[in-house]
Every structure is written in C-alpha cells, then in structure tokens.
C-alpha cells in the first residue's frame, strides 16, 4: 500500500513489530521504493521538524 502514495514521505519511521521484522521491512521499503527509512530502537527519541 505504500507504493500507492502519490509522494514519498521525507522519512519513514518503522516503529511496529519485533526489531528484526521491523528492520527487514525497513530494508524492503528502502530497496523497493528508495525511501529514507529509520527503524529506531526501543525508547529512542526523535525530534520532528
């Protein structure tokens, strides 16, 4: 369903699922869609602009 978006987000944060699965999904999105993807570790904090 992500490929249906008309414009790519500036960055995609994958925050759902077990760490290994989230990282695999992030890698898949990077490879297939060329998006900037971040998979933060548990309790990481991110400042959004």
MMTF fields as JSON, N, C-alpha, C and O atoms, coordinates in Angstrom:
{
  "mmtfVersion": "1.0.0",
  "mmtfProducer": "UNKNOWN",
  "numBonds": 195,
  "numAtoms": 196,
  "numGroups": 49,
  "numChains": 1,
  "numModels": 1,
  "chainsPerModel": [1],
  "groupsPerChain": [49],
  "chainIdList": ["A"],
  "bondAtomList": [4, 2, 8, 6, 12, 10, 16, 14, 20, 18, 24, 22, 28, 26, 32, 30, 36, 34, 40, 38, 44, 42, 48, 46, 52, 50, 56, 54, 60, 58, 64, 62, 68, 66, 72, 70, 76, 74, 80, 78, 84, 82, 88, 86, 92, 90, 96, 94, 100, 98, 104, 102, 108, 106, 112, 110, 116, 114, 120, 118, 124, 122, 128, 126, 132, 130, 136, 134, 140, 138, 144, 142, 148, 146, 152, 150, 156, 154, 160, 158, 164, 162, 168, 166, 172, 170, 176, 174, 180, 178, 184, 182, 188, 186, 192, 190],
  "bondOrderList": [1, 1, 1, 1, 1, 1, 1, 1, 1, 1, 1, 1, 1, 1, 1, 1, 1, 1, 1, 1, 1, 1, 1, 1, 1, 1, 1, 1, 1, 1, 1, 1, 1, 1, 1, 1, 1, 1, 1, 1, 1, 1, 1, 1, 1, 1, 1, 1],
  "groupList": [{"groupName": "UNK", "atomNameList": ["N", "CA", "C", "O"], "elementList": ["N", "C", "C", "O"], "formalChargeList": [0, 0, 0, 0], "bondAtomList": [1, 0, 2, 1, 3, 2], "bondOrderList": [1, 1, 2], "singleLetterCode": "X", "chemCompType": "L-PEPTIDE LINKING"}],
  "groupTypeList": [0, 0, 0, 0, 0, 0, 0, 0, 0, 0, 0, 0, 0, 0, 0, 0, 0, 0, 0, 0, 0, 0, 0, 0, 0, 0, 0, 0, 0, 0, 0, 0, 0, 0, 0, 0, 0, 0, 0, 0, 0, 0, 0, 0, 0, 0, 0, 0, 0],
  "groupIdList": [1, 2, 3, 4, 5, 6, 7, 8, 9, 10, 11, 12, 13, 14, 15, 16, 17, 18, 19, 20, 21, 22, 23, 24, 25, 26, 27, 28, 29, 30, 31, 32, 33, 34, 35, 36, 37, 38, 39, 40, 41, 42, 43, 44, 45, 46, 47, 48, 49],
  "secStructList": [7, 4, 4, 4, 7, 1, 1, 7, 7, 1, 7, 3, 3, 7, 7, 1, 1, 7, 2, 2, 2, 2, 2, 2, 2, 2, 2, 2, 2, 2, 2, 2, 2, 7, 7, 7, 3, 3, 7, 7, 7, 6, 6, 7, 7, 7, 7, 7, 7],
  "xCoordList": [0.815, 0.0, 0.852, 0.385, 2.081, 2.952, 3.243, 3.355, 3.363, 3.675, 2.531, 2.727, 1.361, 0.211, 0.24, -0.531, 1.11, 1.203, 1.699, 2.616, 1.096, 1.475, 2.845, 3.58, 3.196, 4.532, 5.118, 4.412, 6.397, 7.078, 7.219, 7.387, 7.153, 7.402, 8.878, 9.718, 9.188, 10.592, 11.365, 12.512, 10.733, 11.357, 10.243, 9.214, 10.459, 9.507, 10.101, 11.228, 9.345, 9.761, 8.987, 7.756, 9.697, 9.064, 9.164, 10.249, 8.016, 8.016, 7.118, 6.846, 6.662, 5.754, 6.401, 7.062, 6.21, 6.71, 8.019, 8.638, 8.413, 9.685, 10.828, 10.711, 11.921, 13.051, 13.52, 13.711, 13.704, 14.202, 13.226, 13.638, 11.928, 10.922, 10.836, 10.696, 10.92, 10.862, 12.052, 11.902, 13.22, 14.411, 14.295, 14.686, 13.769, 13.57, 12.588, 12.807, 11.515, 10.538, 11.162, 10.938, 11.942, 12.639, 13.573, 13.629, 14.306, 15.202, 14.414, 14.836, 13.278, 12.43, 11.95, 12.004, 11.485, 10.992, 12.133, 11.952, 13.302, 14.467, 14.779, 14.995, 14.798, 15.169, 14.114, 14.448, 12.856, 11.786, 11.337, 11.011, 11.317, 10.778, 11.841, 11.596, 13.027, 14.097, 13.88, 14.446, 13.072, 12.752, 13.804, 14.525, 13.873, 14.697, 13.901, 12.823, 14.433, 13.72, 14.574, 15.781, 13.928, 14.586, 13.813, 12.585, 14.541, 13.944, 14.576, 15.636, 13.925, 14.52, 14.503, 13.655, 15.448, 15.465, 14.424, 13.983, 14.036, 13.068, 13.535, 14.697, 12.652, 12.833, 13.687, 14.008, 14.061, 14.733, 13.765, 12.554, 14.31, 13.51, 13.973, 15.166, 13.02, 13.315, 12.633, 11.451, 13.367, 12.786, 12.327, 13.116, 11.045, 10.478, 10.492, 10.213, 10.819, 10.833, 9.44, 9.26],
  "yCoordList": [-1.201, 0.0, 1.257, 2.308, 1.183, 2.367, 2.868, 4.073, 1.958, 2.358, 3.145, 3.778, 3.116, 3.857, 5.338, 6.129, 5.721, 7.133, 7.95, 7.532, 9.111, 9.944, 10.571, 10.74, 10.917, 11.448, 10.708, 10.366, 10.474, 9.769, 10.698, 11.905, 10.158, 10.986, 11.371, 10.73, 12.424, 12.811, 11.672, 11.403, 11.012, 9.881, 8.994, 9.485, 7.703, 6.74, 6.133, 5.637, 6.174, 5.554, 4.257, 4.262, 3.157, 1.859, 1.593, 1.348, 1.644, 1.534, 0.404, 0.315, -0.447, -1.517, -2.868, -3.052, -3.797, -5.153, -5.404, -4.494, -6.656, -7.04, -6.401, -6.145, -6.149, -5.43, -6.036, -5.312, -7.337, -7.997, -7.826, -7.558, -7.986, -7.821, -6.374, -6.114, -5.443, -4.025, -3.656, -2.921, -4.162, -3.873, -4.495, -3.88, -5.691, -6.339, -5.543, -5.359, -5.076, -4.275, -2.957, -2.517, -2.33, -1.097, -1.315, -0.492, -2.414, -2.747, -2.947, -2.508, -3.607, -3.853, -2.532, -2.348, -1.621, -0.327, 0.465, 1.08, 0.45, 1.142, 0.604, 1.365, -0.72, -1.37, -1.172, -0.83, -1.384, -1.348, 0.06, 0.334, 0.963, 2.301, 3.39, 4.508, 3.062, 4.048, 5.14, 6.227, 4.861, 5.855, 5.869, 4.894, 6.984, 7.113, 6.515, 7.004, 5.462, 4.73, 4.678, 4.445, 4.9, 4.775, 3.768, 3.819, 2.858, 1.9, 2.175, 1.636, 3.014, 3.371, 2.194, 1.306, 2.21, 1.22, 1.594, 2.741, 0.619, 0.854, 2.011, 2.062, 2.908, 4.097, 5.189, 6.177, 5.037, 6.135, 7.303, 7.115, 8.494, 9.698, 10.395, 10.44, 10.932, 11.627, 12.985, 13.083, 14.019, 15.356, 15.568, 15.464, 15.867, 16.093, 17.581, 18.41, 17.904, 19.308, 19.802, 20.965],
  "zCoordList": [0.0, 0.0, 0.0, -0.439, 0.476, 0.488, -0.921, -1.145, -1.853, -3.228, -3.865, -4.903, -3.272, -3.796, -3.407, -3.951, -2.482, -2.095, -3.278, -3.986, -3.493, -4.636, -4.458, -5.431, -3.231, -2.953, -1.76, -0.811, -1.825, -0.733, 0.465, 0.292, 1.665, 2.841, 2.897, 2.267, 3.657, 3.829, 4.48, 4.123, 5.431, 6.125, 6.669, 7.133, 6.607, 7.143, 8.409, 8.396, 9.498, 10.751, 10.918, 10.927, 11.049, 11.283, 12.779, 13.307, 13.457, 14.916, 15.416, 16.614, 14.522, 14.917, 14.64, 13.618, 15.544, 15.335, 16.065, 16.615, 16.051, 16.655, 15.88, 14.682, 16.563, 15.98, 14.66, 13.683, 14.622, 13.409, 12.239, 11.111, 12.525, 11.473, 11.003, 9.808, 11.931, 11.571, 10.69, 9.714, 11.032, 10.223, 8.826, 7.834, 8.757, 7.451, 6.601, 5.404, 7.212, 6.483, 6.029, 4.902, 6.904, 6.531, 5.357, 4.443, 5.374, 4.254, 2.962, 1.893, 3.072, 1.903, 1.293, 0.077, 2.138, 1.652, 1.015, -0.036, 1.646, 1.068, -0.327, -1.27, -0.435, -1.696, -2.783, -3.917, -2.444, -3.447, -3.803, -4.958, -2.815, -3.054, -3.041, -3.495, -2.518, -2.475, -1.44, -1.554, -0.441, 0.588, 1.686, 1.896, 2.373, 3.564, 4.722, 5.059, 5.324, 6.367, 7.624, 7.563, 8.766, 10.057, 10.895, 10.972, 11.517, 12.444, 13.805, 14.121, 14.609, 15.894, 16.866, 16.779, 17.781, 18.85, 19.893, 19.963, 20.7, 21.765, 22.644, 23.048, 22.929, 23.778, 23.134, 23.794, 21.864, 21.162, 21.03, 20.914, 21.048, 20.857, 19.59, 19.29, 18.858, 17.609, 17.646, 17.975, 17.313, 17.229, 15.794, 14.854, 15.638, 14.311, 14.005, 14.871, 12.772, 12.358, 12.065, 11.702]
}
